[in-house]
CSV table of C-alpha atoms in Angstrom, one decimal:
chain,number,residue,atom,x,y,z
A,1,MET,CA,180.6,252.2,178.1
A,2,GLY,CA,179.4,251.8,174.4
A,3,SER,CA,176.2,249.8,174.2
A,4,LYS,CA,178.3,247.3,171.7
A,5,ALA,CA,180.6,247.0,174.8
A,6,VAL,CA,177.8,245.8,177.1
A,7,GLU,CA,176.8,243.4,174.7
A,8,ASP,CA,180.0,241.8,174.7
A,9,LEU,CA,180.3,241.7,178.1
A,10,ILE,CA,177.0,240.6,179.0
A,11,GLN,CA,177.6,237.5,176.6
A,12,ALA,CA,180.8,236.1,177.8
A,13,SER,CA,179.5,236.7,181.5
A,14,SER,CA,177.8,234.8,183.8
A,15,GLY,CA,176.0,232.6,180.7
A,16,VAL,CA,174.0,235.3,179.7
A,17,HIS,CA,173.2,235.6,175.8
A,18,TYR,CA,171.7,239.0,173.8
A,19,SER,CA,169.2,236.3,171.3
A,20,GLY,CA,154.1,257.3,190.7
A,21,PHE,CA,152.0,255.5,193.1
A,22,HIS,CA,148.2,256.7,194.3
A,23,LEU,CA,145.3,255.6,194.8
A,24,GLU,CA,142.1,256.1,193.7
A,25,GLU,CA,138.1,254.8,194.3
A,26,PRO,CA,136.5,252.1,192.9
A,27,HIS,CA,136.6,252.2,189.1
A,28,THR,CA,135.1,250.2,186.1
A,29,SER,CA,137.5,247.6,184.0
A,30,GLU,CA,138.6,250.8,181.6
A,31,VAL,CA,141.3,252.5,181.9
A,32,GLU,CA,140.4,256.5,183.0
A,33,GLN,CA,140.0,258.9,180.5
A,34,PRO,CA,143.9,261.5,180.4
A,35,THR,CA,143.1,265.0,182.1
A,36,THR,CA,145.7,265.9,179.8
A,37,SER,CA,146.4,266.6,175.6
A,38,ILE,CA,148.5,264.6,174.2
A,39,ASP,CA,151.9,265.9,173.4
A,40,GLU,CA,153.5,264.4,170.1
A,41,SER,CA,156.5,266.1,171.5
A,42,VAL,CA,157.3,264.7,174.4
A,43,LYS,CA,160.7,262.1,174.8
A,44,GLN,CA,159.8,259.0,173.8
A,45,PRO,CA,160.2,256.3,176.9
A,46,PHE,CA,162.4,253.5,177.4
A,47,VAL,CA,160.6,250.4,178.0
A,48,ILE,CA,161.8,247.2,178.8
A,49,GLY,CA,159.5,244.0,178.6
A,50,VAL,CA,160.3,241.0,180.8
A,51,ALA,CA,159.1,238.2,179.9
A,52,GLY,CA,159.5,234.2,181.2
A,53,GLY,CA,157.6,231.5,182.5
A,54,ALA,CA,155.4,232.0,186.2
A,55,ALA,CA,157.4,232.0,189.2
A,56,ALA,CA,160.6,232.5,186.7
A,57,GLY,CA,162.1,235.6,189.7
A,58,LYS,CA,160.6,237.9,187.0
A,59,THR,CA,159.6,240.2,189.3
A,60,THR,CA,163.0,240.0,191.5
A,61,VAL,CA,164.9,241.2,187.8
A,62,CYS,CA,162.6,243.9,187.7
A,63,ASP,CA,162.9,245.3,191.5
A,64,LEU,CA,166.3,244.8,191.0
A,65,ILE,CA,166.1,247.1,188.1
A,66,ILE,CA,164.1,249.5,189.2
A,67,ASP,CA,166.3,249.9,192.7
A,68,GLN,CA,169.5,250.4,190.4
A,69,LEU,CA,168.0,253.0,188.5
A,70,HIS,CA,167.3,254.9,191.1
A,71,ASP,CA,168.0,258.2,189.9
A,72,GLN,CA,165.5,257.7,186.8
A,73,ARG,CA,161.5,257.6,186.5
A,74,VAL,CA,160.8,254.6,186.4
A,75,VAL,CA,157.4,252.5,186.2
A,76,LEU,CA,156.5,249.1,186.2
A,77,VAL,CA,153.7,247.9,184.4
A,78,ASN,CA,152.6,244.0,185.2
A,79,GLN,CA,150.3,242.0,182.7
A,80,ASP,CA,149.0,240.4,185.7
A,81,SER,CA,146.8,243.6,185.7
A,82,PHE,CA,144.9,243.4,182.1
A,83,TYR,CA,143.7,239.8,183.0
A,84,HIS,CA,139.6,239.4,181.2
A,85,ASN,CA,137.3,239.4,184.2
A,86,LEU,CA,135.4,235.8,184.4
A,87,THR,CA,132.3,235.7,182.9
A,88,PRO,CA,129.6,233.8,186.1
A,89,GLU,CA,129.6,230.9,184.1
A,90,GLU,CA,133.5,230.9,183.9
A,91,LEU,CA,133.5,231.9,187.6
A,92,THR,CA,131.3,228.2,188.1
A,93,LYS,CA,134.5,226.6,186.4
A,94,VAL,CA,137.3,228.6,187.4
A,95,HIS,CA,139.1,225.7,188.1
A,96,GLU,CA,139.0,224.5,184.6
A,97,TYR,CA,140.4,228.3,183.4
A,98,ASN,CA,143.7,228.8,181.6
A,99,PHE,CA,145.2,231.3,182.8
A,100,ASP,CA,147.9,231.0,181.3
A,101,HIS,CA,146.6,231.5,177.8
A,102,PRO,CA,147.1,234.3,175.5
A,103,ASP,CA,143.4,234.9,175.1
A,104,ALA,CA,142.7,235.7,179.4
A,105,PHE,CA,144.5,239.1,178.4
A,106,ASP,CA,143.2,242.4,177.3
A,107,THR,CA,146.3,242.9,175.3
A,108,GLU,CA,143.7,245.4,173.7
A,109,LEU,CA,144.0,247.5,177.2
A,110,LEU,CA,146.8,247.3,177.8
A,111,LEU,CA,148.4,248.6,174.2
A,112,ARG,CA,145.7,251.5,174.9
A,113,VAL,CA,147.5,252.1,178.1
A,114,MET,CA,151.3,252.1,176.8
A,115,GLU,CA,149.7,254.4,173.6
A,116,LYS,CA,148.7,257.3,176.9
A,117,LEU,CA,152.1,256.5,178.7
A,118,LYS,CA,154.1,257.2,175.6
A,119,HIS,CA,152.2,260.6,175.0
A,120,GLY,CA,153.2,261.4,178.2
A,121,GLN,CA,149.4,261.2,179.7
A,122,ALA,CA,149.1,259.4,183.3
A,123,VAL,CA,146.6,256.3,183.4
A,124,ASP,CA,144.8,254.3,186.0
A,125,ILE,CA,145.6,250.7,186.1
A,126,PRO,CA,143.6,247.8,187.5
A,127,LYS,CA,144.9,245.8,190.3
A,128,TYR,CA,143.4,241.9,189.4
A,129,ASP,CA,142.2,240.2,192.4
A,130,PHE,CA,143.1,236.4,192.5
A,131,LYS,CA,140.6,235.4,194.8
A,132,SER,CA,137.7,236.9,193.3
A,133,TYR,CA,138.8,236.6,189.3
A,134,LYS,CA,138.4,240.2,189.2
A,135,ASN,CA,140.1,243.8,188.4
A,136,ASP,CA,137.8,245.8,189.5
A,137,VAL,CA,137.1,245.3,193.0
A,138,PHE,CA,140.5,247.0,194.4
A,139,PRO,CA,141.5,251.4,193.9
A,140,LEU,CA,143.1,252.6,190.5
A,141,ARG,CA,147.0,252.2,190.4
A,142,ARG,CA,147.9,255.3,189.4
A,143,VAL,CA,151.1,255.4,187.0
A,144,ASN,CA,153.0,258.4,185.8
A,145,PRO,CA,154.9,259.1,182.1
A,146,SER,CA,158.3,258.0,182.7
A,147,ASP,CA,161.7,258.0,181.5
A,148,VAL,CA,161.8,253.5,181.8
A,149,ILE,CA,158.4,251.9,181.6
A,150,ILE,CA,158.7,248.2,182.1
A,151,LEU,CA,156.7,245.6,181.5
A,152,GLU,CA,156.6,242.6,182.8
A,153,GLY,CA,154.4,239.1,182.3
A,154,ILE,CA,154.8,235.7,181.1
A,155,LEU,CA,153.4,236.8,177.6
A,156,ILE,CA,154.6,239.7,177.2
A,157,PHE,CA,156.4,238.5,174.0
A,158,HIS,CA,153.2,236.9,172.4
A,159,ASP,CA,151.5,240.0,170.7
A,160,PRO,CA,153.7,241.4,168.0
A,161,ARG,CA,152.3,245.0,168.6
A,162,VAL,CA,153.1,244.9,171.7
A,163,ARG,CA,156.9,243.6,171.6
A,164,ASP,CA,157.4,246.6,168.6
A,165,LEU,CA,156.5,249.1,171.9
A,166,MET,CA,159.5,247.9,173.2
A,167,SER,CA,163.2,249.2,173.2
A,168,MET,CA,164.7,245.9,175.1
A,169,LYS,CA,163.7,242.7,175.5
A,170,ILE,CA,164.6,240.0,178.3
A,171,PHE,CA,163.8,236.7,179.3
A,172,VAL,CA,164.1,235.0,182.3
A,173,ASP,CA,165.0,231.6,182.1
A,174,THR,CA,165.0,229.9,185.0
A,175,ASP,CA,164.7,225.8,185.7
A,176,ALA,CA,161.3,224.2,185.6
A,177,ASP,CA,161.2,222.5,188.8
A,178,VAL,CA,162.9,226.1,190.7
A,179,ARG,CA,159.3,227.0,188.9
A,180,LEU,CA,157.5,225.3,190.2
A,181,ALA,CA,158.6,224.8,194.2
A,182,ARG,CA,158.0,229.2,193.9
A,183,ARG,CA,154.5,228.4,192.5
A,184,ILE,CA,153.4,226.2,195.4
A,185,ARG,CA,155.1,228.5,198.2
A,186,ARG,CA,153.2,231.9,196.2
A,187,ASP,CA,150.0,230.2,195.5
A,188,THR,CA,149.3,228.5,199.0
A,189,ALA,CA,150.9,231.8,200.9
A,190,GLU,CA,149.2,234.6,198.8
A,191,LYS,CA,146.0,233.3,196.6
A,192,GLY,CA,145.0,230.6,199.6
A,193,ARG,CA,145.1,227.9,197.1
A,194,ASP,CA,145.7,224.3,198.2
A,195,ILE,CA,148.5,222.0,197.2
A,196,ALA,CA,146.5,219.9,195.6
A,197,THR,CA,144.9,222.9,193.8
A,198,VAL,CA,148.3,224.5,192.8
A,199,LEU,CA,149.6,221.0,191.7
A,200,ASP,CA,146.6,220.2,189.5
A,201,GLN,CA,146.8,223.4,187.9
A,202,TYR,CA,150.0,223.2,187.0
A,203,SER,CA,149.6,219.9,185.0
A,204,LYS,CA,146.6,220.8,183.3
A,205,PHE,CA,147.6,224.3,181.9
A,206,VAL,CA,151.1,226.0,183.5
A,207,LYS,CA,152.7,223.6,181.7
A,208,SER,CA,151.7,223.1,178.6
A,209,ALA,CA,151.0,226.8,178.0
A,210,PHE,CA,154.7,227.6,179.3
A,211,ASP,CA,155.5,225.0,176.2
A,212,ASP,CA,152.9,225.6,173.8
A,213,PHE,CA,152.8,230.0,174.3
A,214,ILE,CA,155.7,231.0,177.1
A,215,LEU,CA,159.2,229.3,175.8
A,216,PRO,CA,158.2,230.1,172.3
A,217,THR,CA,158.8,233.6,172.4
A,218,LYS,CA,161.9,233.3,174.1
A,219,LYS,CA,163.4,233.8,170.4
A,220,TYR,CA,162.6,237.5,170.7
A,221,ALA,CA,164.5,237.9,173.8
A,222,ASP,CA,167.7,240.4,172.7
A,223,ILE,CA,168.5,238.8,176.7
A,224,ILE,CA,168.3,235.6,178.3
A,225,ILE,CA,169.1,236.1,182.0
A,226,PRO,CA,169.7,232.1,183.3
A,227,ARG,CA,169.0,231.9,187.2
A,228,GLY,CA,166.6,235.0,187.4
A,229,GLY,CA,167.2,237.5,190.3
A,230,ASP,CA,170.2,235.4,191.6
A,231,ASN,CA,172.4,236.3,188.1
A,232,HIS,CA,173.5,240.0,189.7
A,233,VAL,CA,176.0,240.4,187.3
A,234,ALA,CA,173.8,239.8,184.6
A,235,ILE,CA,171.6,242.7,186.2
A,236,ASP,CA,174.3,245.6,186.6
A,237,LEU,CA,175.5,245.3,182.8
A,238,ILE,CA,172.0,245.4,182.1
A,239,VAL,CA,171.0,248.3,183.9
A,240,GLN,CA,174.6,249.7,182.4
A,241,HIS,CA,173.5,249.2,178.7
A,242,ILE,CA,170.4,251.2,179.8
A,243,ARG,CA,172.2,253.9,181.1
A,244,THR,CA,174.5,254.4,178.7
A,245,LYS,CA,170.3,254.6,176.3
A,246,LEU,CA,169.4,256.5,178.6
A,247,GLY,CA,172.0,259.4,177.9
A,248,GLN,CA,172.0,259.4,174.4
A,249,HIS,CA,171.1,262.9,173.0
A,250,ASP,CA,167.7,263.0,171.5
A,251,LEU,CA,169.0,263.3,167.9
A,252,CYS,CA,170.9,260.3,168.2
A,253,LYS,CA,167.6,258.4,168.6
A,254,ILE,CA,166.4,260.1,165.4
A,255,TYR,CA,169.5,260.1,163.7
A,256,PRO,CA,171.6,256.8,163.9
A,257,ASN,CA,174.2,258.0,161.6
A,258,LEU,CA,174.9,260.6,164.8
A,259,TYR,CA,177.4,259.5,167.5
A,260,VAL,CA,177.6,262.5,170.8
A,261,ILE,CA,180.7,261.7,172.6
A,262,GLN,CA,181.6,262.6,176.1
A,263,SER,CA,183.0,266.4,176.1
A,264,THR,CA,186.5,265.7,175.3
A,265,PHE,CA,188.9,267.2,172.9
A,266,GLN,CA,189.3,263.0,171.7
A,267,VAL,CA,186.9,263.8,169.0
A,268,VAL,CA,189.5,262.4,166.4
A,269,GLU,CA,190.7,259.5,168.1
A,270,HIS,CA,186.8,258.4,168.5
A,271,GLY,CA,186.2,259.2,164.9
A,272,LEU,CA,188.7,256.7,163.2
A,273,GLY,CA,187.0,254.0,165.6
A,274,HIS,CA,184.0,254.0,163.3
A,275,LEU,CA,186.3,253.7,160.1
A,276,PRO,CA,186.5,249.7,158.6
A,277,PHE,CA,189.3,247.5,159.6
A,278,THR,CA,190.7,244.2,159.3
A,279,GLU,CA,192.5,242.2,161.5
A,280,LYS,CA,196.7,242.4,161.5
A,281,GLN,CA,199.7,240.3,162.9
A,282,VAL,CA,202.9,242.2,163.2
A,283,ILE,CA,206.0,240.7,164.2
A,284,THR,CA,207.4,243.1,167.0
A,285,PRO,CA,211.6,244.6,167.3
A,286,THR,CA,211.8,241.9,169.6
A,287,GLY,CA,210.2,239.1,168.4
A,288,SER,CA,206.7,238.8,169.7
A,289,VAL,CA,203.4,238.7,167.4
A,290,TYR,CA,201.0,241.3,167.9
A,291,SER,CA,197.8,241.5,166.8
A,292,GLY,CA,196.4,244.2,165.9
A,293,VAL,CA,193.6,246.1,163.2
A,294,ASP,CA,194.7,247.7,159.9
A,295,PHE,CA,192.3,250.2,158.4
A,296,CYS,CA,190.6,248.5,155.2
A,297,LYS,CA,191.9,251.9,152.7
A,298,ARG,CA,193.9,255.2,152.3
A,299,LEU,CA,192.4,257.9,154.7
A,300,CYS,CA,192.3,261.6,154.2
A,301,GLY,CA,191.6,264.5,156.3
A,302,VAL,CA,189.4,267.9,154.7
A,303,SER,CA,189.1,270.3,157.0
A,304,VAL,CA,187.0,273.9,156.0
A,305,ILE,CA,188.6,276.5,156.6
A,306,ARG,CA,190.2,278.3,158.4
A,307,SER,CA,188.8,277.2,161.8
A,308,GLY,CA,189.0,273.2,160.2
A,309,GLU,CA,192.7,273.8,160.3
A,310,SER,CA,192.7,273.8,164.2
A,311,MET,CA,191.8,270.3,164.1
A,312,GLU,CA,194.8,269.1,161.9
A,313,ASN,CA,197.2,268.7,164.3
A,314,ALA,CA,195.4,266.6,166.3
A,315,LEU,CA,194.3,263.9,163.1
A,316,ARG,CA,198.2,264.2,162.5
A,317,ALA,CA,199.1,263.3,165.9
A,318,CYS,CA,196.6,260.0,165.5
A,319,CYS,CA,197.8,259.0,161.5
A,320,LYS,CA,201.3,260.2,160.8
A,321,GLY,CA,202.0,261.4,157.7
A,322,ILE,CA,198.3,261.6,156.1
A,323,LYS,CA,197.1,263.6,153.6
A,324,ILE,CA,195.1,266.7,154.0
A,325,GLY,CA,193.2,268.7,151.6
A,326,LYS,CA,191.7,272.2,151.7
A,327,ILE,CA,188.2,273.8,151.4
A,328,LEU,CA,187.0,277.4,151.3
A,329,ILE,CA,183.7,277.9,151.8
A,330,HIS,CA,182.5,281.7,151.8
A,331,ARG,CA,179.7,282.3,154.7
A,332,GLU,CA,177.4,285.1,154.8
A,333,GLY,CA,174.3,284.1,157.3
A,334,ASP,CA,171.9,281.7,156.7
A,335,ASN,CA,172.4,281.4,153.0
A,336,GLY,CA,175.1,282.9,150.1
A,337,GLN,CA,177.1,280.0,150.8
A,338,GLN,CA,180.0,279.9,147.6
A,339,LEU,CA,182.7,277.7,147.4
A,340,ILE,CA,185.9,280.0,146.8
A,341,TYR,CA,188.8,277.2,146.8
A,342,GLU,CA,189.6,273.4,147.0
A,343,LYS,CA,192.5,271.6,146.7
A,344,LEU,CA,191.9,267.6,147.3
A,345,PRO,CA,194.3,264.7,146.9
A,346,GLU,CA,194.0,263.5,142.9
A,347,ASP,CA,192.3,260.2,144.4
A,348,ILE,CA,190.5,261.1,146.8
A,349,ALA,CA,187.9,259.2,145.5
A,350,GLU,CA,189.6,255.7,146.9
A,351,ARG,CA,190.1,257.1,150.1
A,352,HIS,CA,187.8,257.4,153.3
A,353,VAL,CA,187.5,261.2,153.8
A,354,LEU,CA,187.7,262.4,157.7
A,355,LEU,CA,186.1,266.2,157.2
A,356,LEU,CA,186.9,268.8,159.9
A,357,ASP,CA,184.9,271.4,161.1
A,358,PRO,CA,184.9,272.2,165.0
A,359,ILE,CA,181.6,274.1,164.6
A,360,LEU,CA,178.1,272.6,162.8
A,361,GLY,CA,175.8,275.8,163.1
A,362,THR,CA,173.1,276.2,159.9
A,363,GLY,CA,175.0,273.1,158.4
A,364,ASN,CA,175.0,274.6,154.9
A,365,SER,CA,178.8,275.0,155.0
A,366,ALA,CA,179.0,271.1,155.1
A,367,VAL,CA,176.4,270.6,152.7
A,368,GLN,CA,178.4,272.8,150.6
A,369,ALA,CA,181.5,270.5,151.1
A,370,ILE,CA,180.1,267.6,151.7
A,371,SER,CA,178.7,268.3,148.0
A,372,LEU,CA,182.0,269.0,146.7
A,373,LEU,CA,183.5,265.4,148.0
A,374,LEU,CA,180.5,263.9,146.3
A,375,LYS,CA,181.2,265.5,143.2
A,376,LYS,CA,184.8,264.2,143.8
A,377,GLY,CA,183.5,260.2,143.2
A,378,VAL,CA,183.7,259.9,146.6
A,379,PRO,CA,181.2,257.4,148.3
A,380,GLU,CA,179.0,258.9,150.8
A,381,SER,CA,179.3,256.5,153.3
A,382,ASN,CA,183.6,257.3,153.2
A,383,ILE,CA,182.4,260.7,154.5
A,384,LEU,CA,183.2,260.9,158.6
A,385,PHE,CA,182.2,264.2,159.6
A,386,LEU,CA,184.5,265.2,162.7
A,387,ASN,CA,183.1,268.4,164.9
A,388,LEU,CA,183.1,269.8,168.7
A,389,ILE,CA,180.4,272.1,168.8
A,390,SER,CA,176.9,271.0,167.0
A,391,ALA,CA,173.7,273.1,166.7
A,392,PRO,CA,170.1,270.8,166.6
A,393,GLN,CA,169.4,272.9,163.3
A,394,GLY,CA,172.7,271.8,161.3
A,395,VAL,CA,172.5,268.2,162.4
A,396,HIS,CA,169.3,267.8,161.1
A,397,VAL,CA,170.3,269.1,157.7
A,398,VAL,CA,173.3,267.5,157.3
A,399,CYS,CA,171.8,263.7,158.3
A,400,LYS,CA,168.5,264.5,156.2
A,401,ARG,CA,170.5,265.9,153.4
A,402,PHE,CA,173.3,262.9,154.2
A,403,PRO,CA,172.3,259.8,155.5
A,404,ARG,CA,174.9,257.6,154.6
A,405,ILE,CA,177.6,259.6,156.4
A,406,LYS,CA,178.8,259.8,159.7
A,407,ILE,CA,179.0,262.6,162.5
A,408,VAL,CA,180.6,262.4,165.4
A,409,THR,CA,180.8,265.6,167.5
A,410,SER,CA,181.2,266.2,171.5
A,411,GLU,CA,178.4,268.5,172.0
A,412,ILE,CA,174.6,269.7,170.9
A,413,GLU,CA,174.1,273.4,172.2
A,414,ASN,CA,170.9,275.2,172.4
A,415,GLY,CA,170.1,276.4,168.5
A,416,LEU,CA,171.0,279.3,166.6
A,417,ASN,CA,170.9,283.3,167.5
A,418,ASP,CA,169.3,285.9,164.8
A,419,ASP,CA,173.0,285.6,163.6
A,420,PHE,CA,173.3,282.1,163.0
A,421,ARG,CA,175.9,281.4,165.5
A,422,VAL,CA,175.7,278.4,167.7
A,423,ILE,CA,174.0,279.6,170.7
A,424,PRO,CA,175.7,279.6,174.2
A,425,GLY,CA,178.5,278.4,171.7
A,426,MET,CA,181.7,280.2,172.1
A,427,GLY,CA,181.9,282.6,169.3
A,428,GLU,CA,183.8,282.5,166.3
A,429,PHE,CA,186.2,279.3,166.8
A,430,GLY,CA,188.9,280.3,164.1
A,431,ASP,CA,189.1,283.6,165.9
A,432,ARG,CA,189.3,282.3,168.8
A,433,TYR,CA,192.0,279.3,167.8
A,434,PHE,CA,193.8,282.2,166.0
A,435,GLY,CA,193.8,284.8,168.1
A,436,THR,CA,192.2,287.0,166.2
A,437,ASP,CA,189.8,288.1,167.9
A,438,ASN,CA,189.9,291.5,168.2
A,439,ASP,CA,187.7,291.3,172.0
């Protein structure tokens, strides 16, 4: 299921709205220097921010996401680990200290930690002790680079630099009375505080900080989850959305106009879904009214001879009577691309064009074909390039040269060999399809 479909489901269900662990020796408050050098080519992690009021259920939401993403490398980074150590003077008036204020956190340290994780480095993170109000009395927690990093905390959306790190932002929205009841149970059991102290701190700092600093960050959330960890439908849909994002080819993260579908022969059908349409009602022969869609403009196909002709039948099966033009380009190695023949509809400039070529290798033939269409007056955004197998080199060439066209493919292979053939690929596609392969 695509990310748009998941978002629609989330909006429609359960009140949800889109709007490595290792102990080390004691340490100083600074994060230990990494033992490995920065690798700029490392795969960027999917960073999820989970914010909300204290005791809203953020930890439960994080635990459920981690549990369902069991086949992915996932680490949790808590904002609580980055509280400033209290000074001796502040310790004497600890009950007057506002732990829910943005200034209570060492955001600079958090940013340094995240920068190292994003560059493939393991980091050692402190664990704050709410009894001594220090983060240098516990052993370090080793956090390794992972596919998914979950940032959790009450004010994790407050600093725009931290927000910019996130691929997805979740706000856990829970009733204030429920949060207060949970806070009383937690602080008395885990932090050794009495009820009177908890209520006094809540009335002095927690409630006002929520209204002033935490609640305003709700507007930055991509997803808002009512009832927190009790909303299992929301968690399931979020995890499905994350899995979809993690399954994207790395090149899709670089080029938003590249679409890699699951290995299938339905490239043409998928490609048609990217064309603009308008809603239309038709009356069936039985008199029933059917609500469907109608393409905004006329279409035509253009096949790059000869392998592109293998995709024409699939296009005609989807679009009866569609006009199909032809382009013949002489290919010789990595250079020597020469336009030999073209026959295109006279009104092609007024149509959306489905360019057909099953193999995208060096990208030079595609550049020639697209350049010809642009010369004929076809807007770049009206060109949809359909192919079955692509090489990364060709994707880079076409996407950089023509950022407004869309490419739909079903497989991105390893690269090109010395003869500029896609590897592992399938040899010369035209020969294999038309039965002219000497082998």
